[in-house]
XYZ file of C-alpha atoms in Angstrom:
707
model
C -12.379 -3.971 -40.523
C -15.564 -5.082 -38.846
C -18.730 -3.934 -40.582
C -21.345 -1.888 -38.734
C -23.691 -4.869 -38.342
C -20.962 -6.935 -36.644
C -20.185 -4.049 -34.289
C -23.840 -3.684 -33.320
C -24.187 -7.432 -32.732
C -21.133 -7.400 -30.466
C -22.489 -4.341 -28.630
C -25.841 -6.059 -28.024
C -24.117 -9.247 -26.896
C -22.007 -7.293 -24.406
C -24.945 -5.274 -23.100
C -26.823 -8.497 -22.456
C -24.166 -9.267 -19.874
C -24.628 -7.878 -16.386
C -22.599 -8.132 -13.161
C -21.765 -11.413 -11.511
C -20.318 -14.579 -12.974
C -21.623 -14.557 -16.528
C -25.247 -13.710 -15.700
C -27.441 -12.880 -18.673
C -30.484 -10.598 -18.682
C -32.724 -13.643 -18.325
C -30.764 -15.234 -15.482
C -30.289 -11.878 -13.736
C -33.920 -11.523 -12.759
C -34.146 -15.222 -12.012
C -31.265 -14.752 -9.603
C -32.263 -11.391 -8.112
C -36.031 -11.552 -8.470
C -38.300 -9.225 -10.418
C -37.755 -5.508 -10.256
C -35.898 -2.598 -11.783
C -32.125 -2.357 -12.085
C -29.445 -0.179 -13.584
C -25.847 -1.089 -14.319
C -22.647 0.534 -15.435
C -19.518 -0.399 -17.380
C -16.041 1.124 -17.063
C -16.002 1.974 -20.761
C -18.529 4.738 -20.203
C -16.608 6.259 -17.336
C -13.388 6.149 -19.327
C -15.120 8.114 -22.039
C -16.101 10.763 -19.505
C -12.429 11.601 -18.990
C -12.667 11.432 -15.200
C -10.482 8.355 -14.983
C -7.097 7.635 -16.508
C -6.270 4.397 -18.280
C -3.357 3.366 -16.062
C -3.389 -0.382 -16.573
C -1.829 -1.027 -13.173
C -4.720 0.626 -11.335
C -7.622 0.058 -13.649
C -9.903 -2.836 -14.600
C -10.448 -3.882 -18.172
C -12.659 -1.362 -19.950
C -15.418 -3.904 -20.625
C -15.778 -4.877 -16.969
C -19.002 -4.061 -15.211
C -18.414 -1.735 -12.319
C -21.571 -1.481 -10.251
C -25.279 -2.045 -10.238
C -28.372 -1.235 -8.205
C -31.481 -3.410 -7.942
C -34.944 -2.453 -6.677
C -37.048 -5.473 -5.759
C -40.832 -5.786 -5.994
C -40.961 -5.451 -2.205
C -39.135 -2.134 -2.354
C -35.700 -3.308 -1.218
C -32.717 -1.457 -2.662
C -29.533 -3.524 -3.051
C -26.297 -1.971 -4.234
C -23.301 -4.006 -5.404
C -19.669 -2.922 -5.521
C -16.357 -4.772 -5.538
C -14.891 -2.234 -3.086
C -14.441 -3.362 0.519
C -14.721 -1.974 4.034
C -11.491 -2.053 6.048
C -12.438 0.404 8.760
C -12.454 3.536 6.612
C -16.303 3.723 6.811
C -16.685 3.649 3.054
C -19.731 1.381 3.455
C -21.498 4.302 5.093
C -20.450 7.060 2.697
C -21.247 5.012 -0.416
C -24.662 4.193 1.027
C -25.209 7.915 1.677
C -24.444 8.663 -1.970
C -27.158 6.251 -3.145
C -29.658 7.350 -0.491
C -29.239 10.985 -1.516
C -30.216 10.387 -5.131
C -33.170 8.136 -4.252
C -34.597 10.271 -1.422
C -34.330 7.349 0.985
C -32.938 6.876 4.498
C -29.575 5.132 4.703
C -31.156 2.289 6.700
C -33.305 1.262 3.724
C -30.333 0.406 1.499
C -28.215 -2.743 1.565
C -24.691 -2.465 0.203
C -23.049 -5.738 -0.871
C -19.257 -5.418 -0.994
C -16.313 -7.600 -1.938
C -18.068 -10.896 -2.744
C -16.572 -12.205 -5.981
C -19.732 -14.111 -6.900
C -22.144 -11.236 -6.357
C -20.234 -8.035 -7.009
C -18.685 -6.634 -10.174
C -14.973 -7.060 -10.721
C -12.774 -4.520 -8.962
C -8.975 -4.272 -8.837
C -9.042 -3.438 -5.145
C -9.584 -0.887 -2.414
C -6.441 1.209 -2.300
C -4.921 4.523 -3.289
C -7.789 6.639 -1.851
C -9.661 5.792 -5.071
C -12.974 4.536 -3.697
C -14.529 7.947 -3.110
C -13.351 9.684 -6.322
C -14.061 6.649 -8.536
C -16.884 4.623 -7.002
C -18.968 7.360 -5.358
C -19.669 9.196 -8.663
C -20.530 5.890 -10.336
C -22.983 4.843 -7.641
C -24.415 8.362 -7.530
C -25.157 8.258 -11.258
C -26.446 4.683 -11.087
C -28.858 5.695 -8.311
C -29.903 8.779 -10.251
C -30.639 6.550 -13.257
C -32.822 4.342 -11.081
C -34.587 7.448 -9.801
C -35.342 8.602 -13.353
C -36.590 5.120 -14.292
C -38.979 5.202 -11.332
C -40.264 8.649 -12.223
C -40.873 7.537 -15.792
C -42.741 4.438 -14.588
C -44.927 6.632 -12.371
C -45.746 8.954 -15.269
C -46.751 5.978 -17.387
C -48.856 4.529 -14.548
C -50.751 7.799 -14.139
C -50.712 8.601 -17.868
C -48.906 11.872 -17.285
C -46.639 13.811 -19.594
C -43.084 14.871 -18.860
C -43.918 16.787 -15.684
C -42.048 17.046 -12.400
C -42.946 14.618 -9.615
C -41.950 14.645 -5.955
C -40.099 11.741 -4.326
C -39.737 11.207 -0.583
C -39.111 8.240 1.736
C -39.643 5.680 -1.020
C -42.849 7.226 -2.361
C -43.800 9.230 -5.471
C -46.764 11.576 -5.199
C -49.307 12.446 -7.909
C -49.169 16.200 -8.612
C -52.960 16.675 -8.608
C -54.873 14.116 -6.532
C -52.288 13.346 -3.820
C -52.176 9.624 -4.605
C -48.872 7.886 -3.954
C -46.953 4.988 -5.435
C -44.171 3.247 -3.553
C -40.946 2.293 -5.267
C -41.904 -1.334 -4.734
C -45.291 -0.797 -6.427
C -43.518 0.521 -9.499
C -41.135 -2.468 -9.564
C -43.823 -5.170 -9.289
C -44.124 -7.317 -12.366
C -41.217 -5.545 -14.000
C -38.012 -6.958 -15.420
C -36.388 -3.662 -16.341
C -32.623 -3.591 -16.689
C -31.092 -0.410 -18.061
C -27.533 0.602 -18.801
C -26.581 3.765 -16.960
C -26.926 7.085 -18.751
C -23.776 9.103 -18.046
C -25.648 12.373 -18.606
C -28.296 11.820 -15.938
C -28.596 14.843 -13.592
C -27.447 14.374 -9.996
C -28.153 16.457 -6.904
C -25.730 19.331 -6.366
C -23.659 19.203 -3.148
C -25.174 22.515 -2.038
C -28.577 20.770 -1.935
C -27.465 17.542 -0.233
C -29.558 16.386 2.714
C -28.054 12.947 3.410
C -24.638 13.213 1.806
C -22.678 15.879 3.609
C -24.050 14.895 7.014
C -22.560 12.793 9.823
C -24.702 9.696 9.340
C -23.720 7.069 11.959
C -21.653 4.114 10.802
C -23.751 1.502 9.009
C -23.867 -1.632 11.216
C -21.860 0.275 13.808
C -23.815 -1.308 16.653
C -22.737 -4.776 15.492
C -19.082 -3.821 15.930
C -19.628 -2.319 19.374
C -21.642 -5.279 20.698
C -19.415 -7.939 19.142
C -22.138 -9.239 16.841
C -19.985 -8.639 13.768
C -17.845 -11.630 12.919
C -14.375 -11.105 11.532
C -12.783 -13.999 9.669
C -10.785 -14.846 12.785
C -14.114 -15.296 14.645
C -15.840 -17.494 12.077
C -16.622 -21.163 12.613
C -17.990 -23.695 10.109
C -19.319 -27.195 10.926
C -16.479 -29.744 11.291
C -13.937 -26.965 10.916
C -10.258 -27.590 11.666
C -7.619 -25.085 12.766
C -4.495 -24.873 10.646
C -0.891 -23.912 11.273
C 1.892 -23.599 8.706
C 5.606 -24.342 9.104
C 7.643 -21.253 8.302
C 11.403 -20.710 7.969
C 13.263 -19.345 10.999
C 14.480 -16.379 8.907
C 13.586 -14.831 5.581
C 15.281 -16.469 2.625
C 15.892 -19.823 4.343
C 15.167 -22.966 2.312
C 13.911 -26.272 3.690
C 16.469 -29.083 3.597
C 14.725 -31.790 5.634
C 11.667 -32.166 7.844
C 10.465 -34.949 10.142
C 6.716 -34.775 10.818
C 6.322 -38.138 12.582
C 5.756 -36.641 16.048
C 3.151 -34.241 14.747
C 1.315 -37.010 12.900
C 1.239 -39.151 16.042
C -0.751 -36.581 18.031
C -4.418 -37.681 18.143
C -6.641 -35.688 15.800
C -3.771 -34.035 13.925
C -3.510 -34.210 10.154
C -0.180 -33.311 8.545
C -0.240 -31.876 5.044
C 2.858 -31.731 2.877
C 2.966 -30.350 -0.639
C 6.514 -29.747 -1.818
C 8.090 -27.298 0.618
C 4.698 -26.479 2.102
C 4.136 -28.208 5.430
C 1.069 -27.575 7.532
C -0.989 -29.208 10.242
C -4.704 -29.181 11.000
C -6.463 -30.117 14.238
C -9.774 -29.691 16.047
C -8.482 -26.747 18.051
C -5.755 -24.167 17.666
C -3.821 -25.302 20.731
C -3.392 -28.831 19.394
C -2.423 -27.465 15.997
C 0.223 -25.249 17.604
C 1.620 -28.209 19.593
C 1.793 -30.296 16.425
C 3.595 -27.558 14.541
C 6.128 -27.152 17.353
C 6.914 -30.891 17.265
C 8.058 -30.822 13.611
C 11.822 -31.170 13.283
C 13.139 -29.157 10.352
C 16.580 -28.278 9.010
C 17.013 -25.110 7.000
C 19.647 -23.775 4.650
C 20.411 -20.136 5.375
C 22.175 -17.671 3.131
C 23.946 -14.435 3.906
C 21.665 -11.429 3.417
C 21.815 -7.661 3.678
C 21.287 -6.530 7.261
C 19.958 -3.281 8.629
C 23.390 -1.721 9.144
C 24.150 -2.218 5.418
C 20.731 -1.146 4.173
C 21.216 2.338 2.749
C 24.539 1.638 1.043
C 22.880 -1.397 -0.557
C 19.862 0.559 -1.777
C 22.081 3.064 -3.572
C 24.587 0.548 -4.961
C 21.850 -1.739 -6.323
C 19.708 1.049 -7.790
C 18.762 1.278 -11.435
C 20.671 3.799 -13.509
C 19.126 7.247 -13.394
C 18.102 9.751 -15.998
C 20.382 12.477 -17.311
C 20.089 15.628 -15.229
C 19.531 18.920 -17.019
C 22.813 20.886 -16.651
C 20.806 24.003 -15.771
C 19.628 22.320 -12.545
C 23.202 21.671 -11.429
C 24.428 25.071 -12.615
C 21.719 26.915 -10.706
C 22.602 24.977 -7.572
C 26.316 25.714 -7.825
C 25.739 29.417 -8.415
C 23.245 29.859 -5.579
C 24.147 31.799 -2.428
C 21.729 29.807 -0.266
C 21.767 26.039 -0.817
C 21.416 22.754 1.012
C 22.524 19.217 0.176
C 21.391 16.449 2.512
C 20.303 12.804 2.734
C 17.265 11.304 4.447
C 17.085 7.714 5.725
C 13.733 5.928 5.931
C 13.490 2.555 7.667
C 11.154 -0.335 6.872
C 8.056 -0.295 9.067
C 5.265 -2.821 9.620
C 1.532 -2.257 9.091
C 0.553 -3.608 12.533
C -3.149 -4.097 11.684
C -5.553 -4.602 14.573
C -6.581 -7.901 12.935
C -3.697 -10.109 11.743
C -4.294 -12.076 8.573
C -6.886 -14.832 8.672
C -8.313 -17.196 6.097
C -11.116 -19.760 6.156
C -11.542 -22.208 3.274
C -14.090 -24.858 2.333
C -14.205 -27.172 -0.668
C -17.429 -28.585 -2.101
C -16.370 -30.969 -4.828
C -14.235 -28.899 -7.179
C -15.660 -25.610 -5.944
C -13.778 -23.496 -3.407
C -15.050 -20.874 -0.975
C -12.619 -18.636 0.912
C -13.301 -16.007 3.569
C -10.431 -13.628 4.184
C -9.738 -10.042 5.185
C -8.263 -8.461 2.073
C -8.282 -5.201 0.181
C -8.383 -7.147 -3.097
C -10.927 -10.013 -3.050
C -10.715 -10.437 -6.819
C -6.927 -10.386 -6.551
C -7.117 -13.202 -4.001
C -9.454 -15.068 -6.335
C -6.831 -14.768 -9.069
C -4.119 -16.022 -6.684
C -6.290 -19.043 -5.886
C -6.881 -19.671 -9.594
C -3.121 -19.915 -10.101
C -2.501 -21.939 -6.953
C -5.071 -24.628 -7.780
C -5.309 -24.302 -11.567
C -9.038 -23.618 -11.299
C -11.242 -21.298 -13.353
C -12.465 -18.270 -11.443
C -16.084 -19.404 -11.736
C -15.301 -22.231 -9.300
C -13.801 -19.925 -6.665
C -15.777 -17.598 -4.444
C -13.992 -15.152 -2.146
C -15.889 -13.404 0.628
C -14.516 -10.306 2.320
C -16.348 -9.541 5.581
C -15.775 -6.007 6.839
C -12.328 -6.370 8.304
C -10.091 -4.858 10.943
C -7.806 -2.418 9.112
C -5.516 -2.824 6.133
C -3.351 0.297 5.681
C -2.263 -1.091 2.309
C -0.957 -4.264 3.947
C -3.708 -6.678 2.907
C -3.445 -6.775 -0.864
C -2.439 -10.440 -0.875
C -4.172 -13.654 0.122
C -1.585 -15.802 1.919
C -3.815 -16.929 4.788
C -6.666 -17.826 2.421
C -4.376 -19.857 0.170
C -2.879 -21.702 3.143
C -6.342 -22.506 4.475
C -7.409 -23.746 1.029
C -4.386 -26.065 0.743
C -5.107 -27.576 4.154
C -8.833 -27.837 3.466
C -8.305 -29.625 0.146
C -5.965 -32.144 1.746
C -8.120 -32.837 4.825
C -11.523 -32.704 3.159
C -12.810 -30.377 5.891
C -13.122 -26.614 6.317
C -9.908 -25.142 7.722
C -9.188 -21.773 9.284
C -5.697 -20.276 9.464
C -5.209 -17.336 11.834
C -1.800 -15.712 11.646
C -0.226 -14.841 14.968
C 1.042 -11.351 15.686
C 4.600 -12.661 15.245
C 3.742 -14.129 11.825
C 2.146 -10.841 10.816
C 5.347 -9.005 11.714
C 7.706 -11.484 10.052
C 5.916 -12.672 6.933
C 3.690 -9.826 5.792
C 5.295 -7.201 3.593
C 6.674 -3.915 4.939
C 6.535 -0.272 3.970
C 9.637 0.181 1.779
C 12.808 1.583 3.250
C 14.520 4.316 1.292
C 17.383 6.732 0.977
C 16.485 10.174 -0.349
C 19.121 12.603 -1.634
C 18.094 16.249 -1.906
C 19.870 19.327 -3.263
C 17.955 22.580 -3.026
C 18.778 26.226 -3.535
C 16.828 29.433 -3.101
C 17.083 33.190 -3.278
C 14.841 35.926 -1.921
C 12.842 35.553 -5.134
C 12.155 31.837 -4.623
C 13.449 28.313 -5.269
C 16.162 28.366 -7.935
C 17.247 24.690 -8.055
C 15.765 21.407 -6.891
C 17.253 17.924 -7.323
C 15.520 15.011 -5.599
C 16.404 11.300 -5.777
C 14.436 8.575 -4.014
C 16.137 5.184 -3.794
C 13.702 2.284 -3.346
C 11.007 3.977 -1.249
C 8.877 4.971 -4.251
C 7.786 7.769 -6.528
C 4.450 8.705 -4.924
C 4.360 12.336 -3.809
C 7.761 13.054 -5.348
C 6.698 16.170 -7.283
C 7.635 19.451 -5.636
C 4.456 21.552 -5.278
C 6.404 24.813 -5.096
C 7.227 27.170 -7.940
C 10.675 26.668 -9.442
C 12.029 26.417 -12.968
C 15.027 24.120 -12.430
C 13.844 20.775 -11.115
C 14.893 17.131 -11.359
C 12.856 14.556 -9.417
C 13.512 10.853 -9.825
C 12.680 7.501 -8.263
C 15.341 4.767 -8.504
C 14.275 1.155 -8.106
C 16.621 -0.842 -5.875
C 17.047 -4.390 -4.661
C 15.126 -4.697 -1.399
C 16.472 -7.019 1.314
C 12.999 -7.454 2.848
C 9.619 -8.082 1.282
C 7.940 -4.729 0.715
C 4.658 -3.415 -0.622
C 1.922 -0.839 -0.258
C 1.539 1.205 2.903
C -0.804 4.067 3.708
C 0.131 6.967 1.357
C 2.850 4.801 -0.237
C 6.129 6.725 -0.564
C 4.472 10.103 -0.097
C 5.252 10.032 3.622
C 8.985 9.630 2.967
C 9.090 12.074 0.063
C 7.069 14.789 1.808
C 9.256 14.355 4.909
C 12.422 15.010 2.899
C 10.793 17.735 0.831
C 9.182 19.707 3.663
C 12.270 19.376 5.856
C 14.467 20.805 3.106
C 12.013 23.588 2.284
C 12.014 24.513 5.971
C 15.821 24.512 6.028
C 15.952 26.743 2.940
C 13.641 29.206 4.671
C 16.044 29.172 7.614
C 18.997 29.869 5.328
C 17.185 32.945 4.061
C 16.068 34.025 7.518
C 12.460 33.802 6.305
C 9.355 32.755 8.188
C 8.744 29.098 7.177
C 5.017 29.662 6.665
C 5.416 32.802 4.583
C 8.258 31.257 2.566
C 5.929 28.428 1.545
C 3.079 30.769 0.655
C 5.441 32.944 -1.405
C 6.469 29.904 -3.443
C 3.067 28.309 -3.948
C 0.650 28.667 -6.825
C -2.054 26.325 -5.543
C -5.068 27.904 -3.864
C -6.206 24.610 -2.299
C -2.862 24.022 -0.596
C -2.680 27.652 0.465
C -6.176 27.406 1.990
C -5.312 24.492 4.303
C -2.048 26.152 5.357
C -3.875 29.322 6.337
C -6.706 27.464 8.076
C -4.299 25.387 10.177
C -2.089 28.400 10.940
C -5.009 30.404 12.329
C -6.205 27.553 14.548
C -2.662 26.781 15.715
C -1.738 30.390 16.408
C 1.481 30.392 14.387
C 2.528 33.897 15.448
C 1.993 33.368 19.186
C 4.840 33.589 21.681
C 6.540 30.367 22.785
C 6.264 29.280 26.421
C 10.030 28.947 26.859
C 13.269 28.417 24.996
C 12.838 24.662 24.732
C 9.524 24.927 22.880
C 9.420 24.767 19.104
C 6.839 25.281 16.365
C 6.947 23.418 13.063
C 4.775 22.996 10.022
C 4.505 20.998 6.812
C 2.069 20.745 3.914
C 1.394 18.442 1.005
C -0.926 17.528 -1.857
C -1.405 13.761 -2.160
C -4.002 11.643 -3.999
C -6.505 14.460 -4.375
C -6.180 15.571 -0.749
C -4.610 18.801 0.497
C -3.168 18.854 4.002
C -1.205 21.065 6.368
C -0.055 20.107 9.865
C 1.356 22.378 12.555
C 3.052 20.976 15.659
C 4.266 22.375 18.972
C 6.868 20.362 20.879
C 8.949 20.708 24.013
C 12.385 19.220 24.684
C 13.360 18.642 28.325
C 16.586 20.607 28.931
C 18.259 17.797 30.891
C 16.821 14.437 29.794
C 16.374 15.599 26.143
C 13.030 13.815 26.049
C 10.641 15.253 23.489
C 6.920 15.774 24.079
C 4.410 16.820 21.438
C 2.237 19.495 23.018
C -0.173 20.246 20.203
C -0.924 19.204 16.620
C -3.341 20.925 14.262
C -4.177 19.459 10.853
C -6.274 21.121 8.173
C -7.511 18.908 5.354
C -9.460 19.398 2.151
C -10.704 16.702 -0.228
C -13.477 18.418 -2.151
C -17.105 18.088 -1.091
C -17.351 16.263 2.241
C -19.720 13.274 2.258
C -19.573 12.442 5.987
C -17.864 15.047 8.229
C -17.630 12.873 11.340
C -16.076 9.950 9.519
C -13.724 12.236 7.610
C -12.512 13.730 10.885
C -11.892 10.198 12.161
C -9.891 9.378 9.041
C -7.708 12.445 9.451
C -7.203 11.780 13.156
C -6.331 8.139 12.491
C -3.817 9.134 9.836
C -2.060 11.592 12.129
C -1.930 9.123 15.022
C -0.552 6.361 12.815
C 1.912 8.827 11.356
C 3.297 9.476 14.846
C 4.603 5.913 14.925
C 6.548 6.128 11.681
C 7.749 9.606 12.590
C 9.120 8.810 16.038
C 9.442 5.129 16.906
C 8.656 2.484 14.316
C 11.333 0.544 12.450
C 11.973 -3.088 11.568
C 15.195 -4.456 13.042
C 16.722 -7.238 10.940
C 19.974 -9.095 10.472
C 20.617 -11.837 7.913
C 16.887 -12.233 7.314
C 15.935 -12.441 10.987
C 13.311 -9.934 12.161
C 14.349 -9.415 15.764
C 11.533 -7.145 16.980
C 8.508 -9.091 15.787
C 6.373 -8.431 18.857
C 4.448 -5.432 20.148
C 6.633 -5.576 23.241
C 9.675 -4.742 21.092
C 8.113 -2.931 18.125
C 7.119 0.505 19.403
C 3.811 1.951 18.214
C 2.157 5.135 19.524
C 0.649 4.901 22.999
C -1.942 7.052 24.710
C 0.785 9.040 26.422
C 2.222 9.980 23.012
C -1.010 11.578 21.799
C -0.887 15.389 21.833
C -3.733 17.851 22.045
C -5.150 17.383 18.544
C -7.381 19.502 16.364
C -8.694 18.707 12.890
C -9.953 21.459 10.585
C -12.034 20.270 7.634
C -12.185 22.568 4.619
C -15.385 21.745 2.740
C -15.262 22.529 -0.989
C -18.779 21.836 -2.227
C -17.747 23.208 -5.603
C -15.277 20.355 -6.143
C -15.690 16.567 -6.563
C -15.163 14.450 -3.453
C -11.759 12.786 -3.119
C -10.411 10.088 -0.822
C -9.030 10.752 2.638
C -7.473 7.524 3.838
C -3.889 8.460 3.016
C -3.032 12.133 2.480
C -3.403 13.322 6.121
C -0.570 11.023 7.284
C 2.204 12.729 5.334
C 2.755 15.971 7.262
C 3.022 15.025 10.935
C 6.627 13.752 10.660
C 8.129 16.830 8.964
C 6.077 19.152 11.182
C 7.588 17.528 14.293
C 11.073 17.486 12.743
C 10.868 21.179 11.964
C 9.544 21.932 15.452
C 12.513 20.114 17.016
C 14.854 22.196 14.867
C 13.028 25.335 15.970
C 13.299 24.359 19.645
C 16.891 23.151 19.964
C 18.524 23.655 16.573
C 18.791 19.938 15.736
C 17.890 18.749 12.233
C 16.919 15.060 12.238
C 16.953 13.590 8.745
C 15.795 10.054 9.432
C 12.599 8.112 10.043
C 11.995 7.208 12.761
C 13.480 10.317 14.335
C 13.502 9.377 18.027
C 13.334 5.580 18.488
C 14.575 6.056 22.058
C 12.538 9.195 22.621
C 15.719 11.222 23.160
C 16.636 14.240 21.038
C 20.349 14.199 20.108
C 22.596 17.110 21.000
C 23.021 19.770 18.347
């Protein structure tokens, strides 16, 4: 075993390390300038018990997580590896710091997602930024505040007395003299590890957090000043295009690039099966790519009409089911057994993938829109056999991710072309490439068996094939349950999507719960409340029901009311929908949708409302229209003209109710609100015309089937 002296030496050596690429205490202030700073390591937060040690979602425990620096001129700079993908987290995290330092949001600069400047972070996903990073930055800012107060006491030779802070100034309690934060930082090289026990401001006393502060840099987005990667230009930059197979799974047999190489200004790059071109403008690059003659070997693959049989037949063997679950189902008077089909859908981000790369000797810089800049850095390390210190990834605030930008394909392609040509190269994916070669939300088949009596749910058996295990746990009371996710072979490339599999699982779950209520002749809302033991979920159900007017009379016989609820990733949501089905055409129209949402203490109400609204609107697509059509690896609807997303005419009268729990920690909101719109609509259709639709999307043609 290590002796105590060795342990202390190792501890001191580690604490001499601060964020960035191997910066020491000495080089930190040389790099950042004089001032006062505080930093934090994951080890301390693990010890607090707030985070779990899931190795798939968590950085190494000795990684630095965040830091805040106050310069001698009074500038506050905050560093985090999280990124902004349209969820307005830049604003809310800045609010958290401003609150603890008694400063306006405009006085704080937040540096995000730059692998050379920010601490390591696994990525921005899973609605984890607010529950994980906000408390860390809050405590780091509070530590800086306490350091400043202590410096002021020393300056004025005061004891441990209370001092007032406001707008970057600390006031003497007796003579009214003031010291600015910058004054206290001058000539200092103070770097302090964060104290986990530092007091923070209670949500009930927030003045900046909890308010609808406008989006940081919002004006730049409105005026077009902000530059996305697809907008960026470097001196002598070339535009790149990459040869891709005609269908998924095809392998290159032969390629003739002579015509492409003969076009003036075109450089052809070939590295194994990778073939790309680079030119002075994108049009020339596209012409060069089109002139390449390539032969491909295709193989037979699972097509859409074989999908669900394949997912079940290729699934991993399941767990043994408790006989009591099956026995309770067989003995029940009221029971349902049904399957739910969930198609692959695309992310359809506003900004397709883009990457810009530049080599300087053996050092590589890459700009790309990604939710995982450090993950992209690691991909580049493997692709070029380079140490991470020689690779810098920048992530400018980007145009949406929805879980679809965890990987760095465009950045890697740009780097390959840049290395070969010796010039900066930008690769912008087309909308068609985004549809065909990005990964999809997983398809799935869900098998459900449920039974209930007047006393409650007596049996519940739930199997998800391929879609995923997120949100699979039944929130309702019931003693006989079996819930299981079965991994399957997926014909198409799949990956993360907003709320992961929760959307599919909640759809199947809330549809079946609604059907069980119908079997019993019970009110669907009251049936849920009778079987819940979760005050947070009950609160959003009741709030949405009141706003919606659940007990009101329907306009006519073709109108239907439906509801659904769910608890996902620390968020609690309930959605109520009113629909109408035309008696002759069978076209369905959503009249009204009300969503109540609760995620603890609200940091920015306006931005939270936007998140909830965006979730519901995106959820309309997966609920009604969106699906990937494929046959033998060919994606046949890889255009917005053939892939149906929600349009303005599809948007109902919408209302968002925010339930603010200042007594609870803030959670994320980027995912949970999406999960209830589909089952709420499904249940409303059933209520209107007696048709139960157990598939997603439900109405790709917009027509409700006959009952």
